[in-house]
XYZ file of C-alpha atoms in Angstrom:
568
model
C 40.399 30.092 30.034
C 39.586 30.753 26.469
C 35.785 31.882 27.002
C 36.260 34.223 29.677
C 35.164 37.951 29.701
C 34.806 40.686 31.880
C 31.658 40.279 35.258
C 28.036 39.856 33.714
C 25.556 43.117 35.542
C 22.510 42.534 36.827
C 21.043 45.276 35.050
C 21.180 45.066 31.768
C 18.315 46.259 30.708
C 18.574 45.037 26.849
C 18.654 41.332 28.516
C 15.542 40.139 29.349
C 16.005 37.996 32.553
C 14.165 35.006 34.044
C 12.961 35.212 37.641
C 12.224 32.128 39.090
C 8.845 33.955 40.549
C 7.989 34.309 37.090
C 4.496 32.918 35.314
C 6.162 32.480 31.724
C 5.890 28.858 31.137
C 9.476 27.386 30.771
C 11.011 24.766 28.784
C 11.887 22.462 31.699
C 7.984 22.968 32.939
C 6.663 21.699 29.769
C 3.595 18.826 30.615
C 5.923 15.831 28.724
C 2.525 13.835 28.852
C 1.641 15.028 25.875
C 4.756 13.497 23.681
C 5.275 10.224 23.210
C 6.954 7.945 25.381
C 10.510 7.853 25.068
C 11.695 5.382 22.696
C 14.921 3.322 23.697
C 16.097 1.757 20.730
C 18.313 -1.469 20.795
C 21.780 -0.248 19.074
C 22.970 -2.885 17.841
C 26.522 -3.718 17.186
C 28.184 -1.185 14.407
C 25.200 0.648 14.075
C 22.846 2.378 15.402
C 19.575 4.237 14.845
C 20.936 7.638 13.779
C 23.203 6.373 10.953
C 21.028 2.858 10.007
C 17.481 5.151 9.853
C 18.679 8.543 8.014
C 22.468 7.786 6.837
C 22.003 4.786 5.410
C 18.743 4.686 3.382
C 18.454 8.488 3.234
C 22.234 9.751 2.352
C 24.209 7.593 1.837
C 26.793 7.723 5.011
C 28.320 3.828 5.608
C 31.317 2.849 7.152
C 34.290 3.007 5.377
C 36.469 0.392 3.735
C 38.601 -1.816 6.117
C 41.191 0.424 8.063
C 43.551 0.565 10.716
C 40.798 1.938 13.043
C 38.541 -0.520 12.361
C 40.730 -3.410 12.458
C 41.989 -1.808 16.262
C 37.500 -1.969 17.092
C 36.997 -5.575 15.908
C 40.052 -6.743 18.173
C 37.872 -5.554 20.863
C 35.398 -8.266 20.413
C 33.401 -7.381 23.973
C 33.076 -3.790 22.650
C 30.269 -2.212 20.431
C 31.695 -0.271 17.543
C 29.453 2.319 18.337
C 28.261 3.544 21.688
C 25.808 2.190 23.967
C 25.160 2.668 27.447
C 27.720 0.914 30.254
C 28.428 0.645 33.745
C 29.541 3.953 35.706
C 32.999 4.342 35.657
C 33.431 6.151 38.723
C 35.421 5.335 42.050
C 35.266 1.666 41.639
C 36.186 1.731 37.430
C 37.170 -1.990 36.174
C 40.011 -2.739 35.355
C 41.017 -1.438 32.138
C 41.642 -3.781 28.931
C 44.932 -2.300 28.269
C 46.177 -3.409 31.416
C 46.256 -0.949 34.054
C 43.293 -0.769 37.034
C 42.242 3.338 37.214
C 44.766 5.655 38.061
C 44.359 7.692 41.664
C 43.703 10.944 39.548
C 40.208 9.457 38.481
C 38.828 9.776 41.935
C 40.470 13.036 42.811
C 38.764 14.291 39.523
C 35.198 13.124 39.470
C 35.112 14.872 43.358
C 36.298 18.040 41.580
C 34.117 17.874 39.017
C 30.877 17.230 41.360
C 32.317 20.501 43.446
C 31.662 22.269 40.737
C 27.456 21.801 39.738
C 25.434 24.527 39.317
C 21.920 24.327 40.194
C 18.715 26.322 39.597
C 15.471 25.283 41.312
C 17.227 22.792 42.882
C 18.119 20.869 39.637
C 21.929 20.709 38.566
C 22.489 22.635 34.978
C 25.663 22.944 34.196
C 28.812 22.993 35.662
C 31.682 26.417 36.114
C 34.660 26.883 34.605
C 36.565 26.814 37.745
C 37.354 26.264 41.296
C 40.005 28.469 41.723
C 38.989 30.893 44.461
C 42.710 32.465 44.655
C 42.237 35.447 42.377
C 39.409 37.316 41.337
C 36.904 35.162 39.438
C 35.890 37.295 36.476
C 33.486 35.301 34.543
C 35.222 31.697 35.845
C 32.011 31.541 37.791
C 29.736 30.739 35.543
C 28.317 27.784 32.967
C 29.630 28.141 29.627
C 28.652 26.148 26.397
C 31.475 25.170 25.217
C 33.770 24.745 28.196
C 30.546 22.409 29.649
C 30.583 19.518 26.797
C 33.620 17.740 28.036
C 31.874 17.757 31.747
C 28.825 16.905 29.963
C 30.122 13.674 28.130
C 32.173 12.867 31.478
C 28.907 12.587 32.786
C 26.442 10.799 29.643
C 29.706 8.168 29.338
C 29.331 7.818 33.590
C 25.092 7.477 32.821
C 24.362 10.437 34.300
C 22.051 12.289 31.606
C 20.162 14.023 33.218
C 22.250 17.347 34.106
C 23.150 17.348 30.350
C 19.344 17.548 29.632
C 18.582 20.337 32.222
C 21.707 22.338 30.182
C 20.323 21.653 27.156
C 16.746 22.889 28.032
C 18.467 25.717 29.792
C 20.405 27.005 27.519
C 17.608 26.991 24.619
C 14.977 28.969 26.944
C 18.176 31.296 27.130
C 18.067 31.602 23.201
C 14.615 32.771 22.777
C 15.860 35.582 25.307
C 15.810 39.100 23.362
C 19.271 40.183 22.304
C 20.648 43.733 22.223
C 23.974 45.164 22.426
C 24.153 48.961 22.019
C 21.113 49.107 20.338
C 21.814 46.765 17.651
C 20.227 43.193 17.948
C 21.154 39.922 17.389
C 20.206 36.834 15.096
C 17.180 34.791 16.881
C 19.453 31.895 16.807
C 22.595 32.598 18.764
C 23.300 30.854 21.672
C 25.079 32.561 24.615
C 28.386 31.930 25.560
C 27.448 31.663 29.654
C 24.829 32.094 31.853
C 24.857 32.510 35.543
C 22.467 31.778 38.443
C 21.686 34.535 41.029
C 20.194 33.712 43.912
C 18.084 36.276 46.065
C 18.065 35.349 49.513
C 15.688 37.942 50.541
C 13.011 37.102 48.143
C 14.310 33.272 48.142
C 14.156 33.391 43.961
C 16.723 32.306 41.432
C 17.483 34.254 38.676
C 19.171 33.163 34.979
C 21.611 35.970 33.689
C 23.208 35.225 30.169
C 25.969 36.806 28.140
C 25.667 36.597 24.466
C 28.837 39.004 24.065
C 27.679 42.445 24.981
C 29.937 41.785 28.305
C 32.896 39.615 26.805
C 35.798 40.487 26.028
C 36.038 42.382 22.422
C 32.468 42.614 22.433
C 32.363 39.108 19.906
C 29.158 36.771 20.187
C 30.263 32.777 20.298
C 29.844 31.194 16.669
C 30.244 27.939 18.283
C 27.705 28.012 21.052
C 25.212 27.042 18.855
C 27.891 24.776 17.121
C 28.699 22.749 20.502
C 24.745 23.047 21.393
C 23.828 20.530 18.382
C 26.691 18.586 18.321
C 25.836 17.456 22.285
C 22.119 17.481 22.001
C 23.419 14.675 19.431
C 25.705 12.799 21.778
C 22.684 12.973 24.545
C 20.546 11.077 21.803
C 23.048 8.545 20.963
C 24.009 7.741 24.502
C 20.799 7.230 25.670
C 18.861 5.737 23.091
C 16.065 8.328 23.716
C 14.694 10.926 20.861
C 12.162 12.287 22.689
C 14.513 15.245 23.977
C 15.413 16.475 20.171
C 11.965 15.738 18.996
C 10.461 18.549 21.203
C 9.168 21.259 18.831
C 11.349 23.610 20.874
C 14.513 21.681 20.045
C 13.569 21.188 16.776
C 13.053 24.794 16.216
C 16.250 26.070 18.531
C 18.249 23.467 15.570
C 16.313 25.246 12.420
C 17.171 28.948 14.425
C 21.205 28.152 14.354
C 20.949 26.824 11.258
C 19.277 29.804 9.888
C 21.802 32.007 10.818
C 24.560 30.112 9.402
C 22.920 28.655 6.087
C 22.044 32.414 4.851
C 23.239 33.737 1.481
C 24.755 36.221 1.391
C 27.753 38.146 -0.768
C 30.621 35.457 -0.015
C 31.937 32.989 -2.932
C 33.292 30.155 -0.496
C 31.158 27.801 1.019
C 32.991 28.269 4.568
C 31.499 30.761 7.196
C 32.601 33.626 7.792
C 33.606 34.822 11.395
C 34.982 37.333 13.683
C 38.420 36.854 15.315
C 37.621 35.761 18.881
C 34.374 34.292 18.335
C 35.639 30.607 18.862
C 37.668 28.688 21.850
C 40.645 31.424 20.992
C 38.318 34.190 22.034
C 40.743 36.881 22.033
C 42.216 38.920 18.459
C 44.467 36.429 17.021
C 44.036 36.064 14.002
C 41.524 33.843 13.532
C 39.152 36.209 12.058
C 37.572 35.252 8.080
C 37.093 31.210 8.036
C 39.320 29.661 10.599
C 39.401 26.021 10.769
C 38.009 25.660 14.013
C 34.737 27.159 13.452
C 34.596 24.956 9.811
C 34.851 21.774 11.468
C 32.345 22.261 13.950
C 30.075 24.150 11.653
C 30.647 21.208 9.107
C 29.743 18.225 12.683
C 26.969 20.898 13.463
C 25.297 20.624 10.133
C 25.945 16.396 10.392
C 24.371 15.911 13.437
C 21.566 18.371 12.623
C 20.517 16.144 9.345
C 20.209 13.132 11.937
C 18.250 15.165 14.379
C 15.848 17.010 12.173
C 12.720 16.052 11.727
C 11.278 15.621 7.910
C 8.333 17.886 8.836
C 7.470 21.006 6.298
C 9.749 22.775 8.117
C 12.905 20.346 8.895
C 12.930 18.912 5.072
C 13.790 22.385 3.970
C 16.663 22.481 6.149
C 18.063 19.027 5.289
C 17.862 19.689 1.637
C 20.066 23.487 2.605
C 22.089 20.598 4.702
C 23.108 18.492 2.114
C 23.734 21.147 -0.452
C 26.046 22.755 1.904
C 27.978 19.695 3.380
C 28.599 18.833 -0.533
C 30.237 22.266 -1.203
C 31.889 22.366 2.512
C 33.858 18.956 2.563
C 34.746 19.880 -1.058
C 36.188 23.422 -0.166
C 38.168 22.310 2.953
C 39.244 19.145 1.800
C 40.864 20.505 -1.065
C 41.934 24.203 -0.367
C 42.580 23.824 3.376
C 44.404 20.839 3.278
C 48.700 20.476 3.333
C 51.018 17.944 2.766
C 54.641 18.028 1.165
C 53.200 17.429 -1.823
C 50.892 20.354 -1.616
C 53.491 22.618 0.025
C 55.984 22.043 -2.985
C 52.922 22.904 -5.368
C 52.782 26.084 -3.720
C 56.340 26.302 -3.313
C 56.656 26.640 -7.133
C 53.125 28.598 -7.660
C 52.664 31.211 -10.325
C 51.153 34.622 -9.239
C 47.908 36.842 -10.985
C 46.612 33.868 -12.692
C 43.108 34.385 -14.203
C 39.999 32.092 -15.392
C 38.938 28.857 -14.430
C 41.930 27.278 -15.174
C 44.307 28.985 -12.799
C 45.935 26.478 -10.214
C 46.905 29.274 -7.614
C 43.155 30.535 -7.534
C 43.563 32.427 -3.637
C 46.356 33.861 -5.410
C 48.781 32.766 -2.884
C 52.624 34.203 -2.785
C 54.830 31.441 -3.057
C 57.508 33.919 -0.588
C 54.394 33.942 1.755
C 55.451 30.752 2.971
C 57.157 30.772 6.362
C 60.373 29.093 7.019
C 58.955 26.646 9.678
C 56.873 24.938 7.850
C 59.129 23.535 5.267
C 60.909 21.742 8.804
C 57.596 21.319 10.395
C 56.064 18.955 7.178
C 57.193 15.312 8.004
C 56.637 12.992 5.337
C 53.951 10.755 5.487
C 52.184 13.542 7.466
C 49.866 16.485 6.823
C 46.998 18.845 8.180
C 44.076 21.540 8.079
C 45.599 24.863 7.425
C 44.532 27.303 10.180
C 43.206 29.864 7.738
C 42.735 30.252 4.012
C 41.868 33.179 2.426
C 42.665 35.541 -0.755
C 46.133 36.102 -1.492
C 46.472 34.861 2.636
C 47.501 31.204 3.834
C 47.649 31.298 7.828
C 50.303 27.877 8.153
C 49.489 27.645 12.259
C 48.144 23.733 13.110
C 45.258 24.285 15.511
C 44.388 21.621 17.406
C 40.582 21.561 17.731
C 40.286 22.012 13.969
C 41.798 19.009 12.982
C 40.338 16.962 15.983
C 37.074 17.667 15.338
C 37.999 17.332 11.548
C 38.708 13.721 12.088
C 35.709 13.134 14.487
C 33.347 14.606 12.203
C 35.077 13.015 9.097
C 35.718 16.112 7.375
C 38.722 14.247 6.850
C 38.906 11.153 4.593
C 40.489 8.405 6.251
C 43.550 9.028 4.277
C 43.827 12.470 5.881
C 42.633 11.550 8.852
C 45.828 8.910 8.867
C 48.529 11.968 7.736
C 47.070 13.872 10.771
C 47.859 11.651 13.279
C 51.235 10.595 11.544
C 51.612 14.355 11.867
C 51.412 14.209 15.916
C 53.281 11.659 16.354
C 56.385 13.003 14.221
C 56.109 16.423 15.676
C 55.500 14.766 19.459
C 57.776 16.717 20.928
C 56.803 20.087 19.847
C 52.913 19.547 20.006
C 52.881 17.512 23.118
C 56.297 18.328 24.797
C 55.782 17.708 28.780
C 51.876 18.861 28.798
C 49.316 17.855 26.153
C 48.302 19.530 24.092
C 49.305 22.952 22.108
C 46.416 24.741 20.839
C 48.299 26.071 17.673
C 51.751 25.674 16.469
C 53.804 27.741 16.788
C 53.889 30.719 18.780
C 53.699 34.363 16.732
C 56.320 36.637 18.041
C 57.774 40.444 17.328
C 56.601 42.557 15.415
C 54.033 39.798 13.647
C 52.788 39.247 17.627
C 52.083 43.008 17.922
C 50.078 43.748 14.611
C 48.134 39.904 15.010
C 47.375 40.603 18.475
C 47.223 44.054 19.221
C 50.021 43.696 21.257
C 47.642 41.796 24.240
C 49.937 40.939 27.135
C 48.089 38.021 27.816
C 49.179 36.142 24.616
C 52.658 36.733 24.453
C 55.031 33.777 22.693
C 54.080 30.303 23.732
C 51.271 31.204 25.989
C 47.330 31.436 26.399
C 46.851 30.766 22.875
C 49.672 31.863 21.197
C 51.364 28.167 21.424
C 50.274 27.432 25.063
C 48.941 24.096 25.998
C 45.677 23.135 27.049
C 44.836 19.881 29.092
C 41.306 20.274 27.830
C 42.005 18.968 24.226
C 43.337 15.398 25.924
C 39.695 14.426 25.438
C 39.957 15.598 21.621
C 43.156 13.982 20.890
C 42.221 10.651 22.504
C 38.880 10.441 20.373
C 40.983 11.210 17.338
C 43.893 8.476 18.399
C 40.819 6.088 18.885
C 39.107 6.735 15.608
C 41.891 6.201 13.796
C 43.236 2.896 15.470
C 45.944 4.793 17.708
C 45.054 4.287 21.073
C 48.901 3.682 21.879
C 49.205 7.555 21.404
C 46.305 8.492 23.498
C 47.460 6.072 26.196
C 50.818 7.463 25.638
C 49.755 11.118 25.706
C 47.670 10.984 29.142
C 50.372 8.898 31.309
C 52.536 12.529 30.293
C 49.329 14.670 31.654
C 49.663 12.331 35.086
C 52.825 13.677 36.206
C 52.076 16.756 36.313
C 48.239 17.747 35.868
C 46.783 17.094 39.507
C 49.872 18.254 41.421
C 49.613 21.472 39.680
C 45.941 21.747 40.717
C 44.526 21.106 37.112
C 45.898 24.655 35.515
C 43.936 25.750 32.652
C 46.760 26.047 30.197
C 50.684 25.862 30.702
C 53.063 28.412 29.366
C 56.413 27.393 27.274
C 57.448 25.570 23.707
C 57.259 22.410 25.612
C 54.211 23.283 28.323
C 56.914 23.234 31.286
C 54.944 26.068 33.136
C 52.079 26.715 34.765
C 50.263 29.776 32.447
C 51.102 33.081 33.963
C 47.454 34.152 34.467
C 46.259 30.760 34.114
C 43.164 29.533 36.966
C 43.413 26.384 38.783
C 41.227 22.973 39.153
C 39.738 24.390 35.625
C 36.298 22.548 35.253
C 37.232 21.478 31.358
C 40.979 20.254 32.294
C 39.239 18.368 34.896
C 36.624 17.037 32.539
C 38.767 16.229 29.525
C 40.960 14.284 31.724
C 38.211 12.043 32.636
C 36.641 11.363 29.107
C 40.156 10.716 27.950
C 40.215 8.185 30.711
C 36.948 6.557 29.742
C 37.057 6.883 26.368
C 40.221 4.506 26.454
C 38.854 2.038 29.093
C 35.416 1.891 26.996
C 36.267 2.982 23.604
C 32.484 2.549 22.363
C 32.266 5.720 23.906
C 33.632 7.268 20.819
C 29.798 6.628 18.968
C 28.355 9.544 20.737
C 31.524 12.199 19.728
C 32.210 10.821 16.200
C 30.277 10.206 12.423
C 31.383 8.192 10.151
C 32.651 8.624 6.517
C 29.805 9.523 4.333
C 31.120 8.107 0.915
C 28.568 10.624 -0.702
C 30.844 13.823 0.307
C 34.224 12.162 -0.586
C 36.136 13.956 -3.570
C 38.508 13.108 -5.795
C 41.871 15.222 -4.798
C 43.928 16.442 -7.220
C 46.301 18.471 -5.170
C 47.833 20.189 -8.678
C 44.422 22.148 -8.827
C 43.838 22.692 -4.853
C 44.152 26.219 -5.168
């Protein structure tokens, strides 16, 4: 599993620790008697109070013109455009409207995914990364952030909330935990990638012990913790109508914390974050390190959802006018210099080198004999996507997955992107998908490129882990993205190929080979998030109203004009 590192200690001393015995008043012990009542709104069909309240009258964000997408949501006339609660969709699931009843894997699933709760004082807060009990567990015992949000929309689409509120109260009493790694310390904001409960059975106590990096892997703290924090304390909101959770002056000020760290000037001239190399789902050195596209999509939902969650106190209007500058400069920056199509590619094809001024087209400096090979058979016509990397005088050509999934969901992508994208899966089908959705990146690094990119690790050699392995978990991902954009025949299309194979081989966490024939080499079994992204894949397709709580729409405010003969 991407997020795993080596066994958490129990005595770290620069970790301050919560005993259940403890007098500190916690989050989840706060008197709620003294907020207001919960409010749950009416969302009413193709809207609802997040975008209608602050979108609309405050920024701008509508829908967008007529599409293919949209067309696909008003053929579903017994659907709401955007989410609102629905019946469970458990063991006795309806019927689907695309013709076939649930499939036997559903039930098999959800009883996996109950096996594998985590509770402290007796309230369920998360959920491991695996059951596997075959081979040493490492750090597959424990609840991390990111691997938790598909089990936690698995369970907000099923209307179970309230485990995704104990994580989400969890996890921020874990933030305001101090932070030291070899005497250095931390940004007040950042999120930890895991926590673990320890129970005492002599003194009968619980115990909370969280890794913010000083035991992972590389030493690297989680960017997206913090990311994946907002971005579900969002879909919580949305699915269940009630703002009372992120109008707690602790989640309000957990929100401003993360966005501190990541709105901070600093020395760089792009608008894009910069990041370690493993600090993201590919938590191991490869390559990702500068501004990969994974960590600017999320950081680019992160700062959406934050602007529809923040209050407009003193203290949140600051941060919304920061917001807005930012997403302005962001969607700008990516859209343009991260983005590839033929026509882009034969623009760089036929760049000119040590241009100078303002007016220079190639301004990262790019070398047109930079470009590899691949590509040039890769690029289908009508298609295109979010370069994995993009940096001076360096153009990292991998398509990653997430990147441009969440690039579509948060609509960092116009539509018209958003449209090449998906034309780009479905051309490239057999390399992307092969026998075992999905690949994480394309392609595989290999020789004496796999040695200096990787440090030689043994564990991402070609066309496994993730150097070109393939990941069950990003079903979820593609299926929201086939949805959005009016595909659901390739979502539908992609999970009947996960079927064959995914619970007979015990729900691997990834699958070795250019077409994801294998089960991964080190690779744990019934993995929590294969599990979990089955399931919302599943749902998401028999309900697909379920995509309001994952997705934003088009904000017309942030939408350039692209003229790819000055996009770099």
């Amino acid at each position: 599993m991407s997020t795993h590192s080596g066994d958490v200690s129990n005595n770290d001393s620069s970790i301050k620790n919560i005993d259940s015995c403890s007098s500190v008043t916690e989050l989840e012990d706060i008197d709620f008697s003294r907020l207001p009542r919960p409010r749950n709104l009416n969302i009413e069909r193709q809207g609802s109070y997040d975008e209608k309240s602050l979108t609309e009258t405050q920024l701008g964000f509508s829908p967008h013109p007529p599409s293919r997408a949209e067309n696909f949501f008003r053929a579903l006339e017994h659907f709401d455009c955007i989410f609102s609660p629905s019946k469970r969709s458990e063991f006795t699931t309806p019927r689907s409207p695309f013709g076939q009843g649930p499939h036997p894997m559903v039930a098999e699933a959800w009883d996996s995914l109950r096996r594998t709760l985590v509770h402290f004082r007796g309230q369920p807060v998360g959920t491991i990364a695996a059951l596997d009990n075959s081979d040493e567990k490492l750090n597959y015992d424990q609840v991390f952030v990111r691997d938790f949000v598909p089990s936690a929309l698995a369970f907000l689409m099923n209307r179970e909330p309230e485990i995704v509120k104990n994580f989400l109260l969890k996890t921020l009493r874990l933030q305001s935990w101090e932070k030291k790694i070899d005497r250095f310390q931390l940004g007040e904001g950042v999120m930890p990638a895991s926590f673990k409960v320890l129970h005492d059975p002599v003194r009968n106590t619980e115990t909370l012990i969280a890794d913010f990096g000083e035991s992972a892997i590389g030493r690297v703290a989680p960017i997206d913790s913090g990311f994946w924090w907002i971005i579900l304390l969002r879909a919580y909101t949305k699915s269940t109508g009630d703002t009372s959770l992120s109008e707690l002056p602790e989640c309000q000020k957990g929100m401003r914390l993360i966005l501190s760290l990541c709105l901070s000037e600093g020395f760089d001239t792009f608008p894009t974050l910069l990041c370690a190399d493993g600090c993201s789902m590919i938590d191991r050195r490869m390559g990702v390190y500068g501004y990969p596209i994974e960590i600017q999509a999320l950081f680019f939902m992160a700062l959406r959802c934050a602007l529809l969650l923040l209050k407009h106190d003193a203290e949140g209007k600051e941060f919304v006018e920061r917001i807005v500058k930012r997403l302005h400069a962001l969607s700008y920056h990516m859209r343009n210099y991260f983005w590839l199509d033929l026509k882009q590619l034969n623009d760089i094809y036929r760049y000119k080198t040590e241009e100078y001024s303002h007016t220079a087209v190639n301004k990262f400096n790019v070398m047109p004999d930079s470009l590899p090979e691949w590509v040039f058979d890769f690029m289908p016509v009508s298609g295109g996507y979010f370069l994995g990397n993009v940096g001076p005088s360096n153009m990292d050509f991998r398509w990653f997955c997430l990147g441009n999934c969440i690039a579509i969901l948060s609509s960092l992508a116009t539509p018209e992107q958003a449209t090449k994208i998906m034309e780009l899966i479905e051309s490239r089908w057999h390399e992307l998908v092969g026998e075992m959705p999905l690949k994480v990146c394309y392609p595989a690094i290999e020789g004496h490129e796999w040695r200096i990119v990787t440090g030689c690790d043994p564990k991402n050699t070609r066309w496994s882990y993730h150097n070109g392995g393939s990941w069950p978990v990003l079903l979820w991902l593609l299926t929201a993205a086939c949805i959005k954009t009016g595909r659901p025949q390739l979502a539908r299309r992609a999970i009947e190929v996960a079927e064959q194979r995914l619970s007979k081989d015990g729900w691997p966490e990834y699958y070795d080979g250019k077409l994801g024939r294998f089960i991964g080499k080190q690779a744990r079994k019934y993995q929590t998030w294969s599990i979990a992204g089955y399931l919302v894949a599943k749902m998401m397709l028999e309900d697909p109203s379920h995509l309001g709580m994952i997705s934003l729409e088009e904000d017309k405010q942030l939408k350039p004009v692209l003229k790819r003969s000055a996009s770099f």
